[in-house]
PDB file of C-alpha atoms in Angstrom:
ATOM      1  CA  MET A 191     -32.351 -78.938  -1.601  1.00 93.00           C
ATOM      2  CA  GLU A 192     -34.927 -77.289   0.485  1.00 91.00           C
ATOM      3  CA  HIS A 193     -35.471 -78.668   3.778  1.00 94.00           C
ATOM      4  CA  PHE A 194     -37.988 -77.669   6.374  1.00 93.00           C
ATOM      5  CA  THR A 195     -38.997 -78.937   9.995  1.00 94.00           C
ATOM      6  CA  ILE A 196     -42.480 -77.954   8.845  1.00 91.00           C
ATOM      7  CA  ALA A 197     -44.423 -77.868  12.053  1.00 89.00           C
ATOM      8  CA  THR A 198     -41.712 -76.153  14.022  1.00 93.00           C
ATOM      9  CA  VAL A 199     -41.294 -73.558  11.263  1.00 94.00           C
ATOM     10  CA  ALA A 200     -45.139 -73.002  11.206  1.00 92.00           C
ATOM     11  CA  GLU A 201     -45.351 -72.682  15.145  1.00 90.00           C
ATOM     12  CA  GLN A 202     -42.513 -69.785  14.890  1.00 94.00           C
ATOM     13  CA  SER A 203     -44.079 -67.748  12.534  1.00 93.00           C
ATOM     14  CA  PRO A 204     -46.603 -65.212  13.921  1.00 93.00           C
ATOM     15  CA  ASP A 205     -47.519 -64.007  10.486  1.00 97.00           C
ATOM     16  CA  PHE A 206     -50.881 -64.559   8.670  1.00 97.00           C
ATOM     17  CA  ARG A 207     -49.310 -65.884   5.529  1.00 97.00           C
ATOM     18  CA  ARG A 208     -45.727 -66.681   4.568  1.00 97.00           C
ATOM     19  CA  VAL A 209     -44.386 -67.809   1.630  1.00 97.00           C
ATOM     20  CA  LEU A 210     -41.512 -70.638   2.245  1.00 97.00           C
ATOM     21  CA  TRP A 211     -40.834 -71.727  -1.272  1.00 97.00           C
ATOM     22  CA  THR A 212     -42.146 -71.436  -4.811  1.00 97.00           C
ATOM     23  CA  GLY A 213     -41.732 -73.908  -7.605  1.00 96.00           C
ATOM     24  CA  GLU A 214     -42.813 -74.013 -11.209  1.00 94.00           C
ATOM     25  CA  HIS A 215     -46.033 -76.072 -10.457  1.00 96.00           C
ATOM     26  CA  THR A 216     -46.321 -75.801  -6.642  1.00 97.00           C
ATOM     27  CA  GLN A 217     -45.672 -73.507  -3.499  1.00 98.00           C
ATOM     28  CA  LEU A 218     -45.639 -74.061   0.081  1.00 98.00           C
ATOM     29  CA  VAL A 219     -47.097 -71.330   2.682  1.00 98.00           C
ATOM     30  CA  ILE A 220     -47.358 -71.057   6.097  1.00 97.00           C
ATOM     31  CA  MET A 221     -50.333 -69.451   7.976  1.00 97.00           C
ATOM     32  CA  THR A 222     -51.296 -68.209  11.359  1.00 97.00           C
ATOM     33  CA  ILE A 223     -55.086 -67.320  11.922  1.00 98.00           C
ATOM     34  CA  PRO A 224     -55.578 -65.790  15.131  1.00 97.00           C
ATOM     35  CA  ALA A 225     -58.366 -66.558  17.449  1.00 97.00           C
ATOM     36  CA  GLY A 226     -61.595 -65.637  16.317  1.00 96.00           C
ATOM     37  CA  GLY A 227     -60.005 -65.054  12.719  1.00 97.00           C
ATOM     38  CA  GLU A 228     -60.728 -66.549   9.337  1.00 98.00           C
ATOM     39  CA  ILE A 229     -58.745 -67.204   6.063  1.00 97.00           C
ATOM     40  CA  GLY A 230     -61.994 -65.378   4.328  1.00 95.00           C
ATOM     41  CA  GLU A 231     -64.215 -67.285   1.977  1.00 97.00           C
ATOM     42  CA  GLU A 232     -62.441 -67.685  -1.438  1.00 96.00           C
ATOM     43  CA  VAL A 233     -62.231 -69.636  -4.575  1.00 97.00           C
ATOM     44  CA  HIS A 234     -58.953 -70.551  -6.479  1.00 96.00           C
ATOM     45  CA  GLU A 235     -60.004 -71.233 -10.157  1.00 96.00           C
ATOM     46  CA  GLY A 236     -57.344 -73.552 -11.626  1.00 96.00           C
ATOM     47  CA  ILE A 237     -55.406 -74.157  -8.285  1.00 97.00           C
ATOM     48  CA  ASP A 238     -55.614 -77.063  -6.074  1.00 98.00           C
ATOM     49  CA  GLN A 239     -55.049 -76.521  -2.228  1.00 98.00           C
ATOM     50  CA  ILE A 240     -53.715 -78.971   0.169  1.00 98.00           C
ATOM     51  CA  LEU A 241     -53.707 -77.673   3.865  1.00 98.00           C
ATOM     52  CA  THR A 242     -52.238 -79.345   7.088  1.00 98.00           C
ATOM     53  CA  PHE A 243     -52.884 -78.379  10.521  1.00 98.00           C
ATOM     54  CA  VAL A 244     -50.158 -77.849  13.097  1.00 97.00           C
ATOM     55  CA  SER A 245     -51.961 -76.556  16.067  1.00 97.00           C
ATOM     56  CA  GLY A 246     -55.096 -74.888  17.402  1.00 98.00           C
ATOM     57  CA  VAL A 247     -58.958 -75.590  16.539  1.00 98.00           C
ATOM     58  CA  GLY A 248     -60.697 -74.295  13.590  1.00 98.00           C
ATOM     59  CA  GLU A 249     -63.593 -75.228  11.241  1.00 98.00           C
ATOM     60  CA  ALA A 250     -63.064 -76.344   7.579  1.00 98.00           C
ATOM     61  CA  ARG A 251     -65.761 -74.934   5.279  1.00 98.00           C
ATOM     62  CA  VAL A 252     -65.458 -76.353   1.694  1.00 98.00           C
ATOM     63  CA  ALA A 253     -68.107 -76.664  -0.710  1.00 98.00           C
ATOM     64  CA  GLY A 254     -70.822 -76.033   1.745  1.00 97.00           C
ATOM     65  CA  ALA A 255     -69.726 -78.740   4.229  1.00 98.00           C
ATOM     66  CA  LYS A 256     -68.165 -78.099   7.272  1.00 98.00           C
ATOM     67  CA  GLN A 257     -65.865 -80.018   9.366  1.00 98.00           C
ATOM     68  CA  GLU A 258     -63.724 -79.386  12.712  1.00 98.00           C
ATOM     69  CA  VAL A 259     -60.006 -79.488  12.236  1.00 98.00           C
ATOM     70  CA  VAL A 260     -57.233 -80.048  14.760  1.00 98.00           C
ATOM     71  CA  ALA A 261     -53.546 -80.694  14.731  1.00 97.00           C
ATOM     72  CA  GLY A 262     -52.745 -83.439  12.326  1.00 97.00           C
ATOM     73  CA  ASP A 263     -55.829 -83.121   9.861  1.00 98.00           C
ATOM     74  CA  LEU A 264     -55.399 -82.570   6.276  1.00 98.00           C
ATOM     75  CA  VAL A 265     -57.974 -80.910   4.130  1.00 98.00           C
ATOM     76  CA  VAL A 266     -57.914 -81.190   0.209  1.00 98.00           C
ATOM     77  CA  VAL A 267     -59.555 -78.303  -1.779  1.00 98.00           C
ATOM     78  CA  PRO A 268     -59.978 -78.756  -5.545  1.00 98.00           C
ATOM     79  CA  ALA A 269     -59.553 -76.062  -7.845  1.00 98.00           C
ATOM     80  CA  GLY A 270     -62.866 -73.933  -8.304  1.00 98.00           C
ATOM     81  CA  THR A 271     -64.402 -74.874  -4.843  1.00 98.00           C
ATOM     82  CA  ARG A 272     -65.330 -72.272  -2.382  1.00 98.00           C
ATOM     83  CA  HIS A 273     -63.679 -72.694   0.774  1.00 98.00           C
ATOM     84  CA  ASN A 274     -62.994 -70.735   4.237  1.00 98.00           C
ATOM     85  CA  PHE A 275     -61.130 -71.764   7.280  1.00 98.00           C
ATOM     86  CA  VAL A 276     -61.916 -70.405  10.356  1.00 98.00           C
ATOM     87  CA  ASN A 277     -60.440 -70.366  14.034  1.00 98.00           C
ATOM     88  CA  THR A 278     -62.505 -71.751  16.581  1.00 98.00           C
ATOM     89  CA  GLY A 279     -60.462 -71.842  19.502  1.00 98.00           C
ATOM     90  CA  PRO A 280     -58.815 -69.855  21.985  1.00 98.00           C
ATOM     91  CA  ASN A 281     -55.336 -69.888  20.528  1.00 97.00           C
ATOM     92  CA  PRO A 282     -53.898 -69.394  17.041  1.00 97.00           C
ATOM     93  CA  LEU A 283     -54.819 -71.966  14.314  1.00 97.00           C
ATOM     94  CA  VAL A 284     -51.490 -72.729  12.584  1.00 97.00           C
ATOM     95  CA  LEU A 285     -51.244 -74.658   9.241  1.00 97.00           C
ATOM     96  CA  TYR A 286     -49.321 -75.100   6.121  1.00 97.00           C
ATOM     97  CA  THR A 287     -50.667 -75.510   2.604  1.00 97.00           C
ATOM     98  CA  VAL A 288     -49.403 -76.395  -0.734  1.00 98.00           C
ATOM     99  CA  TYR A 289     -50.848 -74.706  -3.717  1.00 98.00           C
ATOM    100  CA  GLY A 290     -50.458 -76.441  -7.234  1.00 97.00           C
ATOM    101  CA  PRO A 291     -49.876 -74.082  -9.088  1.00 97.00           C
ATOM    102  CA  PRO A 292     -48.371 -71.392  -6.926  1.00 96.00           C
ATOM    103  CA  GLU A 293     -51.077 -68.876  -5.753  1.00 95.00           C
ATOM    104  CA  HIS A 294     -49.052 -66.093  -4.157  1.00 95.00           C
ATOM    105  CA  ALA A 295     -45.986 -63.786  -4.735  1.00 95.00           C
ATOM    106  CA  ASP A 296     -42.888 -65.622  -4.123  1.00 95.00           C
ATOM    107  CA  GLN A 297     -41.470 -64.897  -0.575  1.00 95.00           C
ATOM    108  CA  ALA A 298     -44.402 -62.931   0.367  1.00 96.00           C
ATOM    109  CA  VAL A 299     -45.097 -62.109   3.879  1.00 97.00           C
ATOM    110  CA  HIS A 300     -48.246 -60.811   5.129  1.00 97.00           C
ATOM    111  CA  ARG A 301     -48.225 -59.912   8.845  1.00 96.00           C
ATOM    112  CA  THR A 302     -52.050 -59.646   9.145  1.00 96.00           C
ATOM    113  CA  LYS A 303     -55.221 -60.904   6.964  1.00 94.00           C
ATOM    114  CA  GLU A 304     -55.747 -57.025   6.528  1.00 96.00           C
ATOM    115  CA  GLU A 305     -52.262 -56.563   5.085  1.00 96.00           C
ATOM    116  CA  ALA A 306     -52.864 -59.917   2.921  1.00 95.00           C
ATOM    117  CA  ASP A 307     -56.240 -58.490   1.488  1.00 95.00           C
ATOM    118  CA  ALA A 308     -54.506 -55.093   0.659  1.00 96.00           C
ATOM    119  CA  ALA A 309     -51.642 -56.641  -1.222  1.00 95.00           C
ATOM    120  CA  GLU A 310     -54.345 -58.573  -3.231  1.00 93.00           C
ATOM    121  CA  ALA A 311     -56.477 -55.783  -4.049  1.00 94.00           C
ATOM    122  CA  ALA A 312     -53.282 -53.809  -5.272  1.00 96.00           C
ATOM    123  CA  GLY A 313     -52.237 -56.539  -7.138  1.00 93.00           C
ATOM    124  CA  GLU A 314     -49.037 -56.955  -5.372  1.00 94.00           C
ATOM    125  CA  ASP A 315     -49.594 -60.698  -4.390  1.00 94.00           C
ATOM    126  CA  GLU A 316     -49.442 -62.212  -7.906  1.00 94.00           C
ATOM    127  CA  PRO A 317     -47.649 -65.542  -8.230  1.00 92.00           C
ATOM    128  CA  PRO A 318     -44.419 -65.760 -10.575  1.00 89.00           C
ATOM    129  CA  THR A 319     -45.456 -66.394 -14.292  1.00 78.00           C
ATOM    130  CA  GLN A 320     -43.759 -69.281 -16.109  1.00 53.00           C
TER     131      GLN A 320
END
């Protein structure tokens, strides 16, 4: 059994992205976006994403629509949908997200967005294959 007190685990991670668990069909990832930072505009073909916000204030940009997000909010991003999440507050924007199927390398840890982008560009952040 895997058990997480997810809000606490997310709050304690200073990393931009940390993969907590990877299954055959889904993946659990926590993220901390620094003040003034963002995830970066992206599209996940064939991968649904559900994001739940733990702390901070931000803006969800999904399929051209914008929505403020705060602790307790949840945003669904269907596969193939352009999206970005931007920290609009003075404190880190902390969230956890579930990908289905997995999007990142199992147990990947990226301390910063720049490190995450470099790993993706180098092909070092590929999800496990079935």
